[in-house]
PDB file of N, CA and C in Angstrom:
ATOM      1  N   UNK G   1       0.855  -1.197  -0.721  1.00 59.00           N
ATOM      2  CA  UNK G   1       0.098  -0.332   0.098  1.00 59.00           C
ATOM      3  C   UNK G   1       0.454   1.396  -0.335  1.00 59.00           C
ATOM      4  N   UNK G   2       1.779   0.988   1.230  1.00 62.00           N
ATOM      5  CA  UNK G   2       2.620   3.254   1.216  1.00 62.00           C
ATOM      6  C   UNK G   2       3.305   2.728  -0.887  1.00 62.00           C
ATOM      7  N   UNK G   3       3.326   1.397  -0.987  1.00 65.00           N
ATOM      8  CA  UNK G   3       4.388   1.832  -2.397  1.00 65.00           C
ATOM      9  C   UNK G   3       3.180   2.898  -3.541  1.00 65.00           C
ATOM     10  N   UNK G   4       2.443   2.146  -3.459  1.00 57.00           N
ATOM     11  CA  UNK G   4       1.419   2.569  -4.010  1.00 57.00           C
ATOM     12  C   UNK G   4       1.520   3.783  -3.689  1.00 57.00           C
ATOM     13  N   UNK G   5       0.659   4.349  -2.620  1.00 49.00           N
ATOM     14  CA  UNK G   5       0.876   5.862  -2.469  1.00 49.00           C
ATOM     15  C   UNK G   5       2.072   6.557  -2.237  1.00 49.00           C
ATOM     16  N   UNK G   6       3.126   5.595  -2.368  1.00 62.00           N
ATOM     17  CA  UNK G   6       3.957   6.839  -2.424  1.00 62.00           C
ATOM     18  C   UNK G   6       4.539   6.842  -4.759  1.00 62.00           C
ATOM     19  N   UNK G   7       4.386   6.101  -5.079  1.00 60.00           N
ATOM     20  CA  UNK G   7       3.938   6.116  -6.285  1.00 60.00           C
ATOM     21  C   UNK G   7       3.516   7.320  -7.093  1.00 60.00           C
ATOM     22  N   UNK G   8       1.642   7.037  -6.805  1.00 55.00           N
ATOM     23  CA  UNK G   8       1.206   7.809  -7.319  1.00 55.00           C
ATOM     24  C   UNK G   8       0.966   9.086  -6.204  1.00 55.00           C
ATOM     25  N   UNK G   9       1.637  10.058  -5.716  1.00 56.00           N
ATOM     26  CA  UNK G   9       2.480  10.795  -5.322  1.00 56.00           C
ATOM     27  C   UNK G   9       1.029  10.997  -3.821  1.00 56.00           C
ATOM     28  N   UNK G  10       0.761  10.161  -3.334  1.00 62.00           N
ATOM     29  CA  UNK G  10      -0.728  10.345  -2.710  1.00 62.00           C
ATOM     30  C   UNK G  10      -0.053  10.450  -1.054  1.00 62.00           C
ATOM     31  N   UNK G  11       0.848   9.834  -0.794  1.00 75.00           N
ATOM     32  CA  UNK G  11       1.989   9.655  -0.033  1.00 75.00           C
ATOM     33  C   UNK G  11       1.982  10.623   1.204  1.00 75.00           C
ATOM     34  N   UNK G  12       2.609  11.924   1.182  1.00 83.00           N
ATOM     35  CA  UNK G  12       2.765  13.309   1.275  1.00 83.00           C
ATOM     36  C   UNK G  12       1.650  13.612   1.702  1.00 83.00           C
ATOM     37  N   UNK G  13       0.399  14.070   0.770  1.00 86.00           N
ATOM     38  CA  UNK G  13      -1.009  14.753   1.037  1.00 86.00           C
ATOM     39  C   UNK G  13      -1.244  13.876   2.272  1.00 86.00           C
ATOM     40  N   UNK G  14      -1.741  12.543   2.725  1.00 87.00           N
ATOM     41  CA  UNK G  14      -1.542  11.673   3.491  1.00 87.00           C
ATOM     42  C   UNK G  14      -0.898  11.857   4.442  1.00 87.00           C
ATOM     43  N   UNK G  15       0.395  12.165   4.766  1.00 91.00           N
ATOM     44  CA  UNK G  15       0.720  12.337   6.432  1.00 91.00           C
ATOM     45  C   UNK G  15       0.402  13.372   6.747  1.00 91.00           C
ATOM     46  N   UNK G  16      -0.102  14.756   5.548  1.00 95.00           N
ATOM     47  CA  UNK G  16      -0.062  15.862   6.235  1.00 95.00           C
ATOM     48  C   UNK G  16      -2.009  16.056   6.861  1.00 95.00           C
ATOM     49  N   UNK G  17      -2.899  15.325   5.821  1.00 94.00           N
ATOM     50  CA  UNK G  17      -3.861  15.136   6.881  1.00 94.00           C
ATOM     51  C   UNK G  17      -3.995  14.520   7.566  1.00 94.00           C
ATOM     52  N   UNK G  18      -3.324  13.710   8.369  1.00 95.00           N
ATOM     53  CA  UNK G  18      -1.858  12.426   9.584  1.00 95.00           C
ATOM     54  C   UNK G  18      -2.845  13.544  10.017  1.00 95.00           C
ATOM     55  N   UNK G  19      -1.062  15.275  10.487  1.00 96.00           N
ATOM     56  CA  UNK G  19      -0.817  15.757  10.725  1.00 96.00           C
ATOM     57  C   UNK G  19      -1.707  16.569  11.720  1.00 96.00           C
ATOM     58  N   UNK G  20      -2.694  16.731  10.792  1.00 97.00           N
ATOM     59  CA  UNK G  20      -3.544  17.795  10.985  1.00 97.00           C
ATOM     60  C   UNK G  20      -4.387  17.403  11.866  1.00 97.00           C
ATOM     61  N   UNK G  21      -4.964  16.346  11.889  1.00 96.00           N
ATOM     62  CA  UNK G  21      -6.151  15.926  12.565  1.00 96.00           C
ATOM     63  C   UNK G  21      -5.259  15.443  13.469  1.00 96.00           C
ATOM     64  N   UNK G  22      -4.412  15.332  14.611  1.00 97.00           N
ATOM     65  CA  UNK G  22      -3.788  14.870  15.500  1.00 97.00           C
ATOM     66  C   UNK G  22      -3.478  16.100  16.358  1.00 97.00           C
ATOM     67  N   UNK G  23      -3.439  16.998  15.703  1.00 97.00           N
ATOM     68  CA  UNK G  23      -2.863  18.797  16.431  1.00 97.00           C
ATOM     69  C   UNK G  23      -3.506  18.696  17.865  1.00 97.00           C
ATOM     70  N   UNK G  24      -4.996  18.937  18.059  1.00 95.00           N
ATOM     71  CA  UNK G  24      -5.676  18.881  18.939  1.00 95.00           C
ATOM     72  C   UNK G  24      -4.944  17.391  19.962  1.00 95.00           C
ATOM     73  N   UNK G  25      -5.235  16.567  19.440  1.00 96.00           N
ATOM     74  CA  UNK G  25      -4.181  15.040  20.786  1.00 96.00           C
ATOM     75  C   UNK G  25      -2.625  16.131  21.665  1.00 96.00           C
ATOM     76  N   UNK G  26      -1.806  16.668  20.715  1.00 97.00           N
ATOM     77  CA  UNK G  26      -0.489  15.660  20.419  1.00 97.00           C
ATOM     78  C   UNK G  26      -0.570  16.873  21.352  1.00 97.00           C
ATOM     79  N   UNK G  27      -1.405  18.693  21.135  1.00 96.00           N
ATOM     80  CA  UNK G  27      -1.287  20.383  21.826  1.00 96.00           C
ATOM     81  C   UNK G  27      -1.931  19.640  22.150  1.00 96.00           C
ATOM     82  N   UNK G  28      -2.935  19.645  22.592  1.00 96.00           N
ATOM     83  CA  UNK G  28      -4.030  19.117  24.277  1.00 96.00           C
ATOM     84  C   UNK G  28      -5.802  19.752  23.791  1.00 96.00           C
ATOM     85  N   UNK G  29      -6.149  19.323  25.171  1.00 95.00           N
ATOM     86  CA  UNK G  29      -7.393  19.707  24.921  1.00 95.00           C
ATOM     87  C   UNK G  29      -7.923  21.301  24.598  1.00 95.00           C
ATOM     88  N   UNK G  30      -7.330  22.477  25.298  1.00 95.00           N
ATOM     89  CA  UNK G  30      -8.300  23.956  25.458  1.00 95.00           C
ATOM     90  C   UNK G  30      -7.153  23.991  24.403  1.00 95.00           C
ATOM     91  N   UNK G  31      -5.581  23.733  23.747  1.00 96.00           N
ATOM     92  CA  UNK G  31      -5.205  24.858  22.761  1.00 96.00           C
ATOM     93  C   UNK G  31      -6.336  24.312  21.496  1.00 96.00           C
ATOM     94  N   UNK G  32      -6.736  23.084  21.015  1.00 96.00           N
ATOM     95  CA  UNK G  32      -7.690  21.848  20.350  1.00 96.00           C
ATOM     96  C   UNK G  32      -9.258  23.827  20.532  1.00 96.00           C
ATOM     97  N   UNK G  33      -9.791  23.040  21.530  1.00 97.00           N
ATOM     98  CA  UNK G  33     -10.617  24.711  21.943  1.00 97.00           C
ATOM     99  C   UNK G  33     -10.983  26.092  20.689  1.00 97.00           C
ATOM    100  N   UNK G  34      -8.920  26.486  21.464  1.00 97.00           N
ATOM    101  CA  UNK G  34      -8.796  27.639  20.446  1.00 97.00           C
ATOM    102  C   UNK G  34      -8.842  27.699  19.849  1.00 97.00           C
ATOM    103  N   UNK G  35      -8.061  27.190  18.668  1.00 97.00           N
ATOM    104  CA  UNK G  35      -7.790  26.671  17.323  1.00 97.00           C
ATOM    105  C   UNK G  35      -8.765  27.042  16.141  1.00 97.00           C
ATOM    106  N   UNK G  36      -8.170  28.007  15.318  1.00 97.00           N
ATOM    107  CA  UNK G  36      -9.598  28.237  14.972  1.00 97.00           C
ATOM    108  C   UNK G  36     -10.127  27.648  13.042  1.00 97.00           C
ATOM    109  N   UNK G  37      -8.508  27.782  12.552  1.00 97.00           N
ATOM    110  CA  UNK G  37      -8.298  27.376  11.713  1.00 97.00           C
ATOM    111  C   UNK G  37      -6.187  26.481  11.634  1.00 97.00           C
ATOM    112  N   UNK G  38      -6.160  25.700  10.559  1.00 98.00           N
ATOM    113  CA  UNK G  38      -4.979  25.287  10.965  1.00 98.00           C
ATOM    114  C   UNK G  38      -4.596  24.301   8.430  1.00 98.00           C
ATOM    115  N   UNK G  39      -3.538  24.806   8.479  1.00 97.00           N
ATOM    116  CA  UNK G  39      -3.313  24.157   7.799  1.00 97.00           C
ATOM    117  C   UNK G  39      -1.767  24.042   7.256  1.00 97.00           C
ATOM    118  N   UNK G  40      -1.608  22.906   5.872  1.00 97.00           N
ATOM    119  CA  UNK G  40      -0.045  23.383   6.469  1.00 97.00           C
ATOM    120  C   UNK G  40       0.437  24.006   4.575  1.00 97.00           C
ATOM    121  N   UNK G  41       1.178  24.529   4.661  1.00 97.00           N
ATOM    122  CA  UNK G  41       1.484  25.137   3.222  1.00 97.00           C
ATOM    123  C   UNK G  41       3.106  25.460   2.944  1.00 97.00           C
ATOM    124  N   UNK G  42       3.957  24.861   2.042  1.00 96.00           N
ATOM    125  CA  UNK G  42       5.686  25.017   2.368  1.00 96.00           C
ATOM    126  C   UNK G  42       6.680  24.486   3.475  1.00 96.00           C
ATOM    127  N   UNK G  43       5.327  23.085   3.959  1.00 96.00           N
ATOM    128  CA  UNK G  43       5.927  22.427   5.115  1.00 96.00           C
ATOM    129  C   UNK G  43       6.728  23.634   6.171  1.00 96.00           C
ATOM    130  N   UNK G  44       4.816  24.187   6.528  1.00 98.00           N
ATOM    131  CA  UNK G  44       5.079  25.446   7.429  1.00 98.00           C
ATOM    132  C   UNK G  44       3.406  24.628   7.887  1.00 98.00           C
ATOM    133  N   UNK G  45       3.289  24.642   8.829  1.00 98.00           N
ATOM    134  CA  UNK G  45       2.127  24.204   9.560  1.00 98.00           C
ATOM    135  C   UNK G  45       1.462  25.556  10.139  1.00 98.00           C
ATOM    136  N   UNK G  46       0.404  26.265   9.463  1.00 98.00           N
ATOM    137  CA  UNK G  46      -0.233  27.450   9.840  1.00 98.00           C
ATOM    138  C   UNK G  46      -0.952  27.608  11.391  1.00 98.00           C
ATOM    139  N   UNK G  47      -1.314  28.279  12.287  1.00 98.00           N
ATOM    140  CA  UNK G  47      -2.199  27.516  13.245  1.00 98.00           C
ATOM    141  C   UNK G  47      -2.887  29.308  14.316  1.00 98.00           C
ATOM    142  N   UNK G  48      -4.383  29.303  13.441  1.00 98.00           N
ATOM    143  CA  UNK G  48      -4.961  30.369  14.198  1.00 98.00           C
ATOM    144  C   UNK G  48      -5.664  30.329  14.995  1.00 98.00           C
ATOM    145  N   UNK G  49      -4.765  30.886  16.386  1.00 98.00           N
ATOM    146  CA  UNK G  49      -4.928  30.134  18.060  1.00 98.00           C
ATOM    147  C   UNK G  49      -6.397  31.397  18.543  1.00 98.00           C
ATOM    148  N   UNK G  50      -7.427  31.420  18.325  1.00 97.00           N
ATOM    149  CA  UNK G  50      -8.553  32.932  19.202  1.00 97.00           C
ATOM    150  C   UNK G  50      -7.711  33.428  20.358  1.00 97.00           C
ATOM    151  N   UNK G  51      -7.392  32.517  21.177  1.00 97.00           N
ATOM    152  CA  UNK G  51      -6.572  33.177  22.617  1.00 97.00           C
ATOM    153  C   UNK G  51      -5.401  33.275  22.607  1.00 97.00           C
ATOM    154  N   UNK G  52      -5.388  35.284  23.038  1.00 97.00           N
ATOM    155  CA  UNK G  52      -3.471  35.549  22.811  1.00 97.00           C
ATOM    156  C   UNK G  52      -3.060  34.804  23.440  1.00 97.00           C
ATOM    157  N   UNK G  53      -3.068  34.837  24.487  1.00 97.00           N
ATOM    158  CA  UNK G  53      -2.209  34.900  25.936  1.00 97.00           C
ATOM    159  C   UNK G  53      -1.477  33.361  25.126  1.00 97.00           C
ATOM    160  N   UNK G  54      -2.816  31.741  24.652  1.00 97.00           N
ATOM    161  CA  UNK G  54      -2.532  30.732  24.840  1.00 97.00           C
ATOM    162  C   UNK G  54      -0.954  30.478  23.552  1.00 97.00           C
ATOM    163  N   UNK G  55      -1.938  31.597  22.560  1.00 97.00           N
ATOM    164  CA  UNK G  55      -0.915  31.778  21.062  1.00 97.00           C
ATOM    165  C   UNK G  55       0.104  32.383  21.860  1.00 97.00           C
ATOM    166  N   UNK G  56       1.038  32.488  22.639  1.00 97.00           N
ATOM    167  CA  UNK G  56       1.812  33.241  22.750  1.00 97.00           C
ATOM    168  C   UNK G  56       2.538  32.186  23.842  1.00 97.00           C
ATOM    169  N   UNK G  57       2.688  31.406  24.512  1.00 96.00           N
ATOM    170  CA  UNK G  57       2.603  30.225  25.504  1.00 96.00           C
ATOM    171  C   UNK G  57       2.811  29.078  24.085  1.00 96.00           C
ATOM    172  N   UNK G  58       2.191  29.305  23.278  1.00 96.00           N
ATOM    173  CA  UNK G  58       2.458  28.023  22.315  1.00 96.00           C
ATOM    174  C   UNK G  58       3.931  28.687  21.316  1.00 96.00           C
ATOM    175  N   UNK G  59       4.077  29.376  21.206  1.00 97.00           N
ATOM    176  CA  UNK G  59       5.017  29.905  20.826  1.00 97.00           C
ATOM    177  C   UNK G  59       6.693  29.367  20.379  1.00 97.00           C
ATOM    178  N   UNK G  60       6.905  29.666  21.951  1.00 96.00           N
ATOM    179  CA  UNK G  60       7.896  29.031  23.015  1.00 96.00           C
ATOM    180  C   UNK G  60       7.409  27.101  23.146  1.00 96.00           C
ATOM    181  N   UNK G  61       6.855  26.808  22.457  1.00 96.00           N
ATOM    182  CA  UNK G  61       6.791  25.698  23.020  1.00 96.00           C
ATOM    183  C   UNK G  61       6.177  25.262  21.110  1.00 96.00           C
ATOM    184  N   UNK G  62       7.207  25.691  20.722  1.00 96.00           N
ATOM    185  CA  UNK G  62       7.082  25.391  18.736  1.00 96.00           C
ATOM    186  C   UNK G  62       7.019  24.456  18.545  1.00 96.00           C
ATOM    187  N   UNK G  63       8.619  24.328  18.631  1.00 97.00           N
ATOM    188  CA  UNK G  63       9.856  23.856  18.779  1.00 97.00           C
ATOM    189  C   UNK G  63       9.381  21.979  19.295  1.00 97.00           C
ATOM    190  N   UNK G  64       9.182  21.733  20.231  1.00 97.00           N
ATOM    191  CA  UNK G  64       8.466  20.548  20.089  1.00 97.00           C
ATOM    192  C   UNK G  64       7.264  19.654  20.262  1.00 97.00           C
ATOM    193  N   UNK G  65       6.194  21.597  19.774  1.00 97.00           N
ATOM    194  CA  UNK G  65       5.283  20.939  19.439  1.00 97.00           C
ATOM    195  C   UNK G  65       5.501  20.388  17.775  1.00 97.00           C
ATOM    196  N   UNK G  66       5.834  20.973  17.201  1.00 98.00           N
ATOM    197  CA  UNK G  66       6.586  20.792  16.119  1.00 98.00           C
ATOM    198  C   UNK G  66       7.372  18.815  15.566  1.00 98.00           C
ATOM    199  N   UNK G  67       8.025  18.552  16.544  1.00 98.00           N
ATOM    200  CA  UNK G  67       8.954  17.367  16.673  1.00 98.00           C
ATOM    201  C   UNK G  67       7.928  16.471  16.579  1.00 98.00           C
ATOM    202  N   UNK G  68       6.367  16.571  17.897  1.00 98.00           N
ATOM    203  CA  UNK G  68       5.948  16.041  18.420  1.00 98.00           C
ATOM    204  C   UNK G  68       5.168  15.320  17.684  1.00 98.00           C
ATOM    205  N   UNK G  69       4.658  15.951  16.433  1.00 98.00           N
ATOM    206  CA  UNK G  69       3.955  16.162  15.457  1.00 98.00           C
ATOM    207  C   UNK G  69       3.887  15.653  14.030  1.00 98.00           C
ATOM    208  N   UNK G  70       5.682  15.692  13.836  1.00 97.00           N
ATOM    209  CA  UNK G  70       6.417  14.535  12.239  1.00 97.00           C
ATOM    210  C   UNK G  70       6.321  13.883  13.394  1.00 97.00           C
ATOM    211  N   UNK G  71       6.923  13.437  15.221  1.00 97.00           N
ATOM    212  CA  UNK G  71       6.637  11.731  15.315  1.00 97.00           C
ATOM    213  C   UNK G  71       5.769  11.146  14.890  1.00 97.00           C
ATOM    214  N   UNK G  72       4.650  12.184  15.409  1.00 97.00           N
ATOM    215  CA  UNK G  72       3.407  10.805  15.456  1.00 97.00           C
ATOM    216  C   UNK G  72       2.491  10.013  14.347  1.00 97.00           C
ATOM    217  N   UNK G  73       2.878  11.234  13.247  1.00 95.00           N
ATOM    218  CA  UNK G  73       3.687  10.832  12.230  1.00 95.00           C
ATOM    219  C   UNK G  73       3.772  10.099  11.494  1.00 95.00           C
ATOM    220  N   UNK G  74       5.179   9.938  11.528  1.00 94.00           N
ATOM    221  CA  UNK G  74       6.684   9.102  11.572  1.00 94.00           C
ATOM    222  C   UNK G  74       7.118   9.653  10.097  1.00 94.00           C
ATOM    223  N   UNK G  75       6.565  10.618  10.523  1.00 93.00           N
ATOM    224  CA  UNK G  75       7.529  12.183   8.647  1.00 93.00           C
ATOM    225  C   UNK G  75       8.108  12.590   8.960  1.00 93.00           C
ATOM    226  N   UNK G  76       8.706  13.695   8.563  1.00 96.00           N
ATOM    227  CA  UNK G  76       8.325  14.439   8.475  1.00 96.00           C
ATOM    228  C   UNK G  76       8.593  15.827   7.864  1.00 96.00           C
ATOM    229  N   UNK G  77       7.467  15.791   8.418  1.00 96.00           N
ATOM    230  CA  UNK G  77       6.234  16.334   7.841  1.00 96.00           C
ATOM    231  C   UNK G  77       6.395  18.250   7.139  1.00 96.00           C
ATOM    232  N   UNK G  78       6.347  18.822   8.044  1.00 97.00           N
ATOM    233  CA  UNK G  78       6.663  20.183   8.974  1.00 97.00           C
ATOM    234  C   UNK G  78       8.327  20.278   9.283  1.00 97.00           C
ATOM    235  N   UNK G  79       8.521  22.108   9.184  1.00 97.00           N
ATOM    236  CA  UNK G  79       9.546  22.432   9.200  1.00 97.00           C
ATOM    237  C   UNK G  79       9.658  23.227  10.234  1.00 97.00           C
ATOM    238  N   UNK G  80       8.584  24.635  11.064  1.00 97.00           N
ATOM    239  CA  UNK G  80       7.933  25.180  12.292  1.00 97.00           C
ATOM    240  C   UNK G  80       6.295  24.559  11.936  1.00 97.00           C
ATOM    241  N   UNK G  81       5.997  25.557  12.825  1.00 98.00           N
ATOM    242  CA  UNK G  81       4.802  26.251  13.313  1.00 98.00           C
ATOM    243  C   UNK G  81       4.216  27.260  12.872  1.00 98.00           C
ATOM    244  N   UNK G  82       3.020  28.044  12.343  1.00 97.00           N
ATOM    245  CA  UNK G  82       3.973  29.493  13.155  1.00 97.00           C
ATOM    246  C   UNK G  82       1.846  30.192  13.224  1.00 97.00           C
ATOM    247  N   UNK G  83       2.536  30.073  14.363  1.00 97.00           N
ATOM    248  CA  UNK G  83       1.527  30.678  15.333  1.00 97.00           C
ATOM    249  C   UNK G  83       0.850  32.180  14.706  1.00 97.00           C
ATOM    250  N   UNK G  84      -0.725  32.217  14.328  1.00 95.00           N
ATOM    251  CA  UNK G  84      -1.342  34.079  13.546  1.00 95.00           C
ATOM    252  C   UNK G  84      -2.466  33.502  14.499  1.00 95.00           C
TER     253      UNK G  84
END
């Protein structure tokens, strides 16, 4: 199956979708509640957080979150997290 996905250029989009799905589990329930939008563009996860204090706290944890998300999907999918 993995060979089929790779040969049809579907592996990366599938892993990106999986990464977006696990955002709430990795970041936590509170962060998930304040997440308004999330998407991946140019290997960067862009996340819109509606609470300014929480967004500031997450800024300091970006590297840890990025590493945990990539580890969770088992591949290097994102190189950074942009919080807005």
